[in-house]
Short mmCIF file of C-alpha atoms in Angstrom, two decimals:
data_model
loop_
_atom_site.label_atom_id
_atom_site.label_comp_id
_atom_site.label_asym_id
_atom_site.label_seq_id
_atom_site.Cartn_x
_atom_site.Cartn_y
_atom_site.Cartn_z
CA UNK A 349 0.02 0.06 -0.15
CA UNK A 350 2.93 2.16 0.67
CA UNK A 351 3.91 2.13 -2.92
CA UNK A 352 0.23 3.05 -4.26
CA UNK A 353 0.40 6.41 -2.09
CA UNK A 354 4.01 7.02 -3.72
CA UNK A 355 2.42 5.81 -7.13
CA UNK A 356 -0.62 8.41 -5.73
CA UNK A 357 2.23 11.31 -4.94
CA UNK A 358 3.85 10.64 -8.57
CA UNK A 359 0.69 10.36 -10.31
CA UNK A 360 -0.60 13.50 -9.28
CA UNK A 361 1.93 15.84 -10.17
CA UNK A 362 2.74 14.50 -13.67
CA UNK A 363 0.28 16.21 -16.26
CA UNK A 364 -0.57 14.88 -19.52
CA UNK A 365 1.57 17.08 -21.62
CA UNK A 366 4.67 15.95 -19.42
CA UNK A 367 3.99 12.80 -20.36
CA UNK A 368 3.96 13.36 -23.89
CA UNK A 369 6.91 15.36 -24.11
CA UNK A 370 5.87 18.89 -23.66
CA UNK A 371 7.45 21.43 -21.35
CA UNK A 372 4.47 21.78 -18.80
CA UNK A 373 4.07 24.47 -16.41
CA UNK A 374 1.62 23.15 -14.45
CA UNK A 375 -0.73 20.09 -13.27
CA UNK A 376 -4.05 20.24 -14.85
CA UNK A 377 -5.59 17.48 -12.87
CA UNK A 378 -7.96 19.71 -10.96
CA UNK A 379 -11.46 21.07 -12.00
CA UNK A 380 -12.52 18.29 -14.06
CA UNK A 381 -14.35 16.58 -11.61
CA UNK A 382 -15.99 17.75 -7.84
CA UNK A 383 -18.00 15.63 -4.99
CA UNK A 384 -21.62 14.99 -6.07
CA UNK A 385 -23.38 17.64 -3.93
CA UNK A 386 -22.31 20.47 -5.95
CA UNK A 387 -20.47 19.03 -9.18
CA UNK A 388 -23.26 20.25 -11.28
CA UNK A 389 -23.10 23.54 -10.25
CA UNK A 390 -19.33 24.03 -10.46
CA UNK A 391 -19.38 22.49 -14.27
CA UNK A 392 -21.75 25.16 -15.12
CA UNK A 393 -20.19 27.61 -14.29
CA UNK A 394 -16.68 26.40 -15.64
CA UNK A 395 -18.10 26.36 -19.07
CA UNK A 396 -19.95 29.53 -19.14
CA UNK A 397 -18.78 32.20 -16.44
CA UNK A 398 -15.29 30.63 -16.56
CA UNK A 399 -14.61 29.29 -19.58
CA UNK A 400 -11.55 31.50 -20.38
CA UNK A 401 -9.65 30.56 -17.01
CA UNK A 402 -10.52 27.04 -17.22
CA UNK A 403 -9.06 26.68 -21.08
CA UNK A 404 -6.04 28.62 -19.74
CA UNK A 405 -5.68 26.00 -17.27
CA UNK A 406 -6.23 23.04 -19.04
CA UNK A 407 -3.41 24.11 -21.29
CA UNK A 408 -0.55 22.62 -19.50
CA UNK A 409 1.94 25.25 -21.50
CA UNK A 410 0.22 28.01 -20.85
CA UNK A 411 2.59 30.88 -19.89
CA UNK A 412 1.07 31.84 -16.60
CA UNK A 413 2.31 28.72 -14.25
CA UNK A 414 -0.29 30.29 -11.00
CA UNK A 415 -3.67 30.10 -13.48
CA UNK A 416 -5.33 27.82 -11.23
CA UNK A 417 -5.64 31.00 -9.03
CA UNK A 418 -7.68 33.00 -11.79
CA UNK A 419 -9.90 29.86 -12.09
CA UNK A 420 -10.44 29.44 -8.30
CA UNK A 421 -11.30 33.23 -8.02
CA UNK A 422 -13.85 32.74 -10.86
CA UNK A 423 -15.72 30.07 -9.08
CA UNK A 424 -15.91 31.80 -5.59
CA UNK A 425 -17.13 34.86 -7.46
CA UNK A 426 -19.91 32.71 -8.77
CA UNK A 427 -20.91 31.08 -5.45
CA UNK A 428 -23.58 32.70 -3.84
CA UNK A 429 -22.84 33.61 -0.10
CA UNK A 430 -25.25 30.37 1.49
CA UNK A 431 -23.00 28.23 -0.27
CA UNK A 432 -19.78 29.70 1.05
CA UNK A 433 -21.26 29.41 4.55
CA UNK A 434 -21.90 25.66 3.89
CA UNK A 435 -18.57 25.48 2.60
CA UNK A 436 -16.91 26.75 5.82
CA UNK A 437 -18.92 24.13 7.95
CA UNK A 438 -17.56 21.47 5.51
CA UNK A 439 -13.84 23.23 6.44
CA UNK A 440 -14.79 22.89 10.04
CA UNK A 441 -15.52 18.87 9.93
CA UNK A 442 -12.30 18.47 7.83
CA UNK A 443 -10.07 20.42 9.73
CA UNK A 444 -11.60 18.29 13.10
CA UNK A 445 -10.72 14.94 10.63
CA UNK A 446 -7.34 14.64 11.98
CA UNK A 447 -7.81 15.00 15.71
CA UNK A 448 -10.68 12.63 15.77
CA UNK A 449 -9.15 9.62 13.78
CA UNK A 450 -5.92 9.82 15.68
CA UNK A 451 -8.67 8.88 18.62
CA UNK A 452 -9.48 5.19 16.95
CA UNK A 453 -6.97 4.25 15.29
CA UNK A 454 -3.99 2.18 15.57
CA UNK A 455 -1.26 3.01 17.79
CA UNK A 456 2.72 2.62 16.63
CA UNK A 457 3.00 0.65 19.16
CA UNK A 458 0.21 -1.62 18.53
CA UNK A 459 1.26 -2.32 14.61
CA UNK A 460 5.06 -2.67 15.81
CA UNK A 461 3.51 -5.92 17.86
CA UNK A 462 1.99 -6.80 14.98
CA UNK A 463 5.11 -6.48 12.68
CA UNK A 464 7.14 -8.83 14.65
CA UNK A 465 5.72 -11.85 12.69
CA UNK A 466 3.70 -10.21 10.17
CA UNK A 467 5.01 -6.85 8.52
CA UNK A 468 3.25 -7.24 4.87
CA UNK A 469 -0.19 -7.09 7.54
CA UNK A 470 1.30 -4.19 9.57
CA UNK A 471 1.84 -1.94 6.72
CA UNK A 472 -1.47 -2.49 5.37
CA UNK A 473 -3.11 -1.46 8.74
CA UNK A 474 -0.83 0.92 8.73
CA UNK A 475 -1.84 2.38 5.75
CA UNK A 476 -5.69 2.21 6.26
CA UNK A 477 -5.76 4.91 9.04
CA UNK A 478 -4.31 7.81 7.80
CA UNK A 479 -3.86 9.52 11.42
CA UNK A 480 -2.15 8.36 14.65
CA UNK A 481 -1.18 9.36 18.16
CA UNK A 482 1.37 9.21 20.05
CA UNK A 483 2.32 6.19 22.49
CA UNK A 484 3.82 6.17 26.24
CA UNK A 485 7.53 5.23 25.92
CA UNK A 486 7.12 3.05 28.23
CA UNK A 487 3.76 1.04 26.14
CA UNK A 488 6.47 -0.65 24.07
CA UNK A 489 8.17 -2.48 27.50
CA UNK A 490 4.62 -3.11 28.21
CA UNK A 491 3.77 -4.66 25.14
CA UNK A 492 6.82 -7.29 25.34
CA UNK A 493 5.98 -7.64 29.26
CA UNK A 494 2.89 -9.11 28.63
CA UNK A 495 4.06 -11.77 27.01
CA UNK A 496 6.31 -13.16 29.82
CA UNK A 497 3.27 -13.54 32.43
CA UNK A 498 -0.08 -14.92 32.44
CA UNK A 499 -3.36 -13.06 31.24
CA UNK A 500 -5.82 -11.60 34.38
CA UNK A 501 -8.51 -14.06 35.43
CA UNK A 502 -10.95 -10.83 33.75
CA UNK A 503 -9.87 -10.97 30.56
CA UNK A 504 -8.38 -15.03 30.17
CA UNK A 505 -12.50 -15.86 29.11
CA UNK A 506 -13.29 -12.88 26.84
CA UNK A 507 -12.78 -12.73 23.24
CA UNK A 508 -10.54 -12.62 21.12
CA UNK A 509 -8.22 -13.72 24.09
CA UNK A 510 -10.14 -17.16 23.78
CA UNK A 511 -9.94 -17.30 20.08
CA UNK A 512 -6.93 -19.82 20.00
CA UNK A 513 -8.78 -21.84 22.59
CA UNK A 514 -11.89 -21.96 20.63
CA UNK A 515 -10.85 -22.39 17.21
CA UNK A 516 -7.94 -25.10 18.13
CA UNK A 517 -10.08 -28.10 17.42
CA UNK A 518 -9.45 -27.26 13.49
CA UNK A 519 -6.40 -25.32 13.52
CA UNK A 520 -5.07 -25.46 9.81
CA UNK A 521 -8.70 -24.53 8.85
CA UNK A 522 -9.14 -21.89 11.23
CA UNK A 523 -5.98 -20.52 10.48
CA UNK A 524 -6.78 -20.39 7.22
CA UNK A 525 -9.77 -18.76 7.50
CA UNK A 526 -8.72 -15.82 9.90
CA UNK A 527 -5.73 -14.66 7.89
CA UNK A 528 -7.84 -14.67 4.46
CA UNK A 529 -10.65 -12.61 6.34
CA UNK A 530 -7.74 -10.56 8.26
CA UNK A 531 -5.74 -9.60 4.83
CA UNK A 532 -9.38 -9.11 3.26
CA UNK A 533 -10.19 -6.50 5.86
CA UNK A 534 -6.87 -4.83 5.59
CA UNK A 535 -6.71 -4.32 2.04
CA UNK A 536 -10.08 -2.98 1.87
CA UNK A 537 -9.67 -0.51 4.58
CA UNK A 538 -6.38 0.18 2.70
CA UNK A 539 -8.17 0.72 -0.14
CA UNK A 540 -10.99 2.40 0.67
CA UNK A 541 -8.34 5.08 2.90
CA UNK A 542 -6.51 5.98 0.28
CA UNK A 543 -9.31 6.11 -2.54
CA UNK A 544 -10.90 9.26 -0.08
CA UNK A 545 -7.19 10.85 -0.35
CA UNK A 546 -7.71 10.92 -3.89
CA UNK A 547 -10.89 12.61 -3.89
CA UNK A 548 -9.47 15.20 -1.34
CA UNK A 549 -6.37 15.34 -3.60
CA UNK A 550 -8.62 15.40 -7.24
CA UNK A 551 -11.99 16.87 -6.64
CA UNK A 552 -10.72 19.80 -4.56
CA UNK A 553 -8.69 22.97 -4.50
CA UNK A 554 -6.63 23.33 -1.53
CA UNK A 555 -7.56 27.40 -1.07
CA UNK A 556 -3.81 28.38 -0.04
CA UNK A 557 -1.99 26.39 -2.52
CA UNK A 558 -4.35 25.55 -5.80
CA UNK A 559 -1.08 24.52 -7.65
CA UNK A 560 -0.69 21.71 -5.72
CA UNK A 561 -2.59 18.53 -5.95
CA UNK A 562 -0.58 16.31 -3.57
CA UNK A 563 -0.90 17.96 -0.18
CA UNK A 564 -3.76 15.38 1.19
CA UNK A 565 -1.70 12.50 0.00
CA UNK A 566 1.31 13.56 1.75
CA UNK A 567 -0.20 13.93 4.71
CA UNK A 568 -1.76 10.01 4.30
CA UNK A 569 1.76 9.17 3.59
CA UNK A 570 3.09 10.82 6.63
CA UNK A 571 1.48 8.10 8.81
CA UNK A 572 2.80 5.42 7.44
CA UNK A 573 6.19 6.88 8.35
CA UNK A 574 5.00 7.46 11.73
CA UNK A 575 4.33 3.76 12.11
CA UNK A 576 7.53 2.54 10.79
CA UNK A 577 9.53 5.08 13.63
CA UNK A 578 7.00 2.64 16.19
CA UNK A 579 8.34 -0.57 14.61
CA UNK A 580 12.25 0.49 14.84
CA UNK A 581 11.22 1.61 18.63
CA UNK A 582 10.12 -1.50 19.42
CA UNK A 583 12.74 -3.46 17.90
CA UNK A 584 15.48 -1.40 19.76
CA UNK A 585 13.31 -1.62 22.70
CA UNK A 586 13.84 -5.79 22.67
CA UNK A 587 16.35 -8.84 22.56
CA UNK A 588 15.62 -12.10 21.32
CA UNK A 589 14.95 -15.00 24.01
CA UNK A 590 17.68 -17.39 24.88
CA UNK A 591 16.95 -20.62 22.82
CA UNK A 592 16.39 -23.89 24.67
CA UNK A 593 18.32 -26.77 24.12
CA UNK A 594 18.52 -28.28 21.89
CA UNK A 595 19.29 -25.73 20.01
CA UNK A 596 17.49 -25.07 16.14
CA UNK A 597 19.76 -25.32 13.22
CA UNK A 598 20.33 -22.23 10.92
CA UNK A 599 17.97 -22.62 7.81
CA UNK A 600 19.36 -21.68 4.35
CA UNK A 601 17.85 -18.84 2.44
CA UNK A 602 15.24 -20.74 1.04
CA UNK A 603 14.57 -21.78 4.59
CA UNK A 604 14.57 -18.06 5.55
CA UNK A 605 12.08 -17.04 2.94
CA UNK A 606 9.93 -20.17 4.12
CA UNK A 607 9.92 -19.11 7.41
CA UNK A 608 8.91 -15.49 6.88
CA UNK A 609 5.97 -16.44 4.65
CA UNK A 610 4.73 -18.91 6.63
CA UNK A 611 5.05 -16.21 10.21
CA UNK A 612 3.60 -13.90 7.61
CA UNK A 613 0.50 -16.37 6.75
CA UNK A 614 -0.18 -17.54 10.05
CA UNK A 615 -2.44 -15.37 12.86
CA UNK A 616 -0.77 -14.62 16.09
CA UNK A 617 -3.54 -16.86 17.41
CA UNK A 618 -2.04 -19.99 16.06
CA UNK A 619 1.45 -19.57 15.69
CA UNK A 620 3.96 -20.53 18.21
CA UNK A 621 5.04 -17.49 21.23
CA UNK A 622 7.10 -14.77 19.77
CA UNK A 623 10.58 -15.66 21.21
CA UNK A 624 11.18 -12.65 22.37
CA UNK A 625 11.89 -10.48 25.49
CA UNK A 626 12.13 -6.72 26.74
CA UNK A 627 15.62 -5.35 27.04
CA UNK A 628 16.88 -4.11 30.25
CA UNK A 629 17.06 -0.68 30.01
CA UNK A 630 16.46 1.84 27.77
CA UNK A 631 18.69 2.24 24.63
CA UNK A 632 20.08 5.04 22.81
CA UNK A 633 18.51 4.45 19.64
CA UNK A 634 15.14 3.90 21.22
CA UNK A 635 15.15 7.15 23.46
CA UNK A 636 15.64 9.06 19.72
CA UNK A 637 12.94 7.36 18.22
CA UNK A 638 10.31 7.69 20.78
CA UNK A 639 11.58 11.38 20.74
CA UNK A 640 10.86 12.17 17.07
CA UNK A 641 7.36 9.83 17.41
CA UNK A 642 6.55 12.95 20.41
CA UNK A 643 7.79 15.62 18.17
CA UNK A 644 6.04 13.90 14.26
CA UNK A 645 2.97 13.23 15.61
CA UNK A 646 1.67 16.57 16.73
CA UNK A 647 3.39 18.13 13.52
CA UNK A 648 1.27 15.43 11.27
CA UNK A 649 -1.80 16.51 13.53
CA UNK A 650 -1.34 20.11 12.82
CA UNK A 651 -0.41 19.77 9.11
CA UNK A 652 -3.51 17.75 8.41
CA UNK A 653 -5.72 20.07 10.02
CA UNK A 654 -4.51 22.97 7.59
CA UNK A 655 -4.46 21.18 4.47
CA UNK A 656 -8.67 19.17 5.22
CA UNK A 657 -9.50 22.83 6.70
CA UNK A 658 -8.23 24.73 3.19
CA UNK A 659 -10.24 22.11 0.87
CA UNK A 660 -12.68 24.39 -1.46
CA UNK A 661 -15.58 23.37 -3.42
CA UNK A 662 -17.16 20.43 -0.76
CA UNK A 663 -20.55 20.54 0.93
CA UNK A 664 -21.46 19.91 4.33
CA UNK A 665 -22.81 16.28 3.18
CA UNK A 666 -19.69 15.33 1.22
CA UNK A 667 -17.61 16.19 4.16
CA UNK A 668 -19.37 13.94 6.78
CA UNK A 669 -19.19 10.95 3.98
CA UNK A 670 -15.64 11.64 3.83
CA UNK A 671 -14.64 11.77 7.76
CA UNK A 672 -17.25 8.53 7.98
CA UNK A 673 -15.30 6.66 5.58
CA UNK A 674 -12.05 7.58 6.90
CA UNK A 675 -13.54 6.66 10.26
CA UNK A 676 -14.59 3.09 8.93
CA UNK A 677 -11.28 2.24 7.58
CA UNK A 678 -9.83 3.03 11.01
CA UNK A 679 -12.11 1.22 13.08
CA UNK A 680 -11.77 -2.05 10.81
CA UNK A 681 -7.84 -1.65 11.02
CA UNK A 682 -7.97 -1.28 14.78
CA UNK A 683 -10.12 -4.40 15.15
CA UNK A 684 -7.59 -6.45 13.27
CA UNK A 685 -4.81 -4.99 15.35
CA UNK A 686 -6.71 -5.42 18.47
CA UNK A 687 -7.50 -9.42 17.26
CA UNK A 688 -3.86 -10.17 15.99
CA UNK A 689 -2.58 -8.38 19.22
CA UNK A 690 -4.82 -10.33 21.98
CA UNK A 691 -4.05 -14.22 20.01
CA UNK A 692 -0.29 -13.35 20.53
CA UNK A 693 -0.66 -12.52 24.25
CA UNK A 694 -2.89 -15.48 24.71
CA UNK A 695 -0.45 -18.11 22.92
CA UNK A 696 2.19 -16.39 25.09
CA UNK A 697 0.08 -17.11 28.03
CA UNK A 698 -1.20 -20.59 27.40
CA UNK A 699 2.74 -21.16 26.47
CA UNK A 700 3.71 -20.14 29.99
CA UNK A 701 0.78 -22.05 31.91
CA UNK A 702 2.16 -25.20 30.20
CA UNK A 703 5.68 -24.70 31.09
CA UNK A 704 5.14 -23.92 34.85
CA UNK A 705 2.52 -27.44 34.56
CA UNK A 706 5.51 -29.13 33.14
CA UNK A 707 7.62 -27.98 35.51
CA UNK A 708 5.41 -29.39 38.56
CA UNK A 709 5.15 -32.50 36.72
CA UNK A 710 8.41 -33.22 35.70
CA UNK A 711 10.87 -31.17 37.55
CA UNK A 712 14.90 -32.87 37.56
CA UNK A 713 14.87 -32.41 41.65
CA UNK A 714 12.57 -31.89 44.53
CA UNK A 715 9.10 -32.92 44.24
CA UNK A 716 10.03 -34.77 41.47
CA UNK A 717 12.08 -37.00 43.32
CA UNK A 718 9.50 -37.25 46.35
CA UNK A 719 6.57 -37.70 44.29
CA UNK A 720 8.08 -40.96 42.00
CA UNK A 721 9.22 -42.23 45.72
CA UNK A 722 5.67 -42.25 47.15
CA UNK A 723 3.82 -43.35 43.84
CA UNK A 724 6.50 -46.19 43.87
CA UNK A 725 5.90 -47.05 47.63
CA UNK A 726 2.35 -46.74 47.45
CA UNK A 727 2.03 -48.93 44.30
CA UNK A 728 4.25 -51.52 45.52
CA UNK A 729 2.01 -51.71 48.76
CA UNK A 730 -1.09 -51.93 46.93
CA UNK A 731 0.26 -54.57 44.55
CA UNK A 732 1.64 -56.63 47.16
CA UNK A 733 -1.75 -56.45 49.32
CA UNK A 734 -3.75 -57.72 45.97
CA UNK A 735 -1.49 -60.66 45.43
CA UNK A 736 -1.90 -61.68 49.18
CA UNK A 737 -5.31 -61.49 48.78
CA UNK A 738 -5.97 -63.27 45.93
CA UNK A 739 -3.59 -65.98 47.58
CA UNK A 740 -5.77 -66.03 50.62
CA UNK A 741 -9.24 -66.35 48.61
CA UNK A 742 -7.61 -69.12 47.04
CA UNK A 743 -6.65 -71.25 49.82
CA UNK A 744 -9.88 -70.42 52.36
CA UNK A 745 -12.67 -69.39 49.47
CA UNK A 746 -14.83 -66.39 50.66
CA UNK A 747 -13.93 -66.69 54.55
CA UNK A 748 -11.15 -64.43 56.16
CA UNK A 749 -10.84 -60.53 56.53
CA UNK A 750 -10.66 -60.44 53.18
CA UNK A 751 -14.29 -61.52 52.55
CA UNK A 752 -15.47 -57.98 53.67
CA UNK A 753 -12.64 -55.75 52.56
CA UNK A 754 -12.91 -52.24 54.13
CA UNK A 755 -12.84 -48.78 52.39
CA UNK A 756 -9.59 -48.04 52.12
CA UNK A 757 -8.80 -51.68 50.27
CA UNK A 758 -11.76 -50.96 47.83
CA UNK A 759 -10.20 -47.53 46.79
CA UNK A 760 -6.79 -48.96 46.80
CA UNK A 761 -7.93 -51.98 44.11
CA UNK A 762 -9.93 -49.67 42.16
CA UNK A 763 -7.38 -47.80 41.52
CA UNK A 764 -4.57 -49.57 41.03
CA UNK A 765 -5.76 -52.78 39.88
CA UNK A 766 -4.58 -51.84 36.41
CA UNK A 767 -1.04 -51.35 35.28
CA UNK A 768 0.14 -47.61 35.39
CA UNK A 769 2.58 -46.30 32.56
CA UNK A 770 4.97 -43.99 33.00
CA UNK A 771 3.23 -40.81 31.50
CA UNK A 772 0.02 -42.23 33.34
CA UNK A 773 1.88 -42.14 36.44
CA UNK A 774 2.89 -38.84 36.12
CA UNK A 775 -0.38 -37.28 35.20
CA UNK A 776 -2.04 -38.84 38.37
CA UNK A 777 0.52 -38.70 40.47
CA UNK A 778 -0.21 -36.04 42.69
CA UNK A 779 -3.74 -37.79 43.38
CA UNK A 780 -2.16 -41.00 44.15
CA UNK A 781 -0.17 -38.87 47.28
CA UNK A 782 -3.55 -37.18 48.20
CA UNK A 783 -5.22 -40.88 48.22
CA UNK A 784 -2.92 -42.45 50.40
CA UNK A 785 -2.43 -39.62 52.97
CA UNK A 786 -6.17 -39.57 53.14
CA UNK A 787 -6.72 -43.21 54.06
CA UNK A 788 -3.48 -42.65 56.46
CA UNK A 789 -5.88 -40.23 58.48
CA UNK A 790 -9.06 -41.19 57.89
CA UNK A 791 -8.71 -44.84 58.29
CA UNK A 792 -5.13 -45.94 60.32
CA UNK A 793 -6.56 -49.13 61.08
CA UNK A 794 -6.50 -50.43 57.67
CA UNK A 795 -2.74 -50.24 58.41
CA UNK A 796 -2.51 -53.17 60.19
CA UNK A 797 -2.11 -56.98 60.20
CA UNK A 798 -5.22 -58.65 59.30
#
């Protein structure tokens, strides 16, 4: 999408005469079409009252490069006063658009988290919203530190944090559907924003520089640079996690490309945990990037406010439509970013929970030795008791102490009457210890010799 915006900037600055080889003095893209509400009136003014001025403007080799000013002045003279008042109201709406959009658009720290695994998707989401806000410097570290701790109980069962568990039963099909939906939404949002920017460039006229067409496109393209600065700040605030043995083999060039493509198309809710962690202490480059964002974001909003509020020949209804379409793209972009970041955090939380459970079940010392020793003793005593009971029943029938087994013996027989494999023993080992201790406390007489 960044190449589309660059192509738009270059195309808006090239006139047909220049493309044909003649030396052009100005662009001729303006005054060809306007927003629907006023397009019939303006076209009528151009064909009648402003015929000479528009003819000079459409001649790209006309000697006066400032002929666009004469066309603008002629159209404003033909406009009635109530139309000018409505145009002022539309200018207020458009001027507030950058401030409104930055409230609902994703931050650079949000898209930076997505870019760690899926840079192409993050680029589309960055271009979908033409405004952004500056995140606090600590938010980058908070994003990374959130991957090192489990989810809070109040959000663990809420969507979209439950997506890995709910959709995990059909992982491949669900991952393909989710990834396709994310790219479709991001492409649609980015294309919608690019088209609205094109309308503002070609269907309007900037009153303080009517000879320049690309000013709204420059405002839109600058937001991608701000997000790129956020990505760089994120990279400067993290470090790779220490690899777990055995260390993976380094792939070749084709292997790296395959891994990059695999990460790009795999949603965060179905991927592995990001092997990164927060860096200890701020880096100089990180401080410089956050400082640049603190300066760049307000300048970007100020520039957008100045340019959009200076656009002429936009009705109040058309201005509301433009802002609404921009807001729709921003909301879609924010939703995709939120879902992706929630999936990344949910996968990290489940990975931490699994690692903690594995440490409790298969630690290399301490609890493991105690559990294995106790379980082995319980299994040996139960097995010996069952063998003795079977031998006694064969020798003396159903009489004797084993004719009416006590409650602990029945529980022991039901529990240990089958052979436990080592994986099964690891799973039931804590429960076996609880059963053994409970039998010692509740029925101590069961240990006496019958």
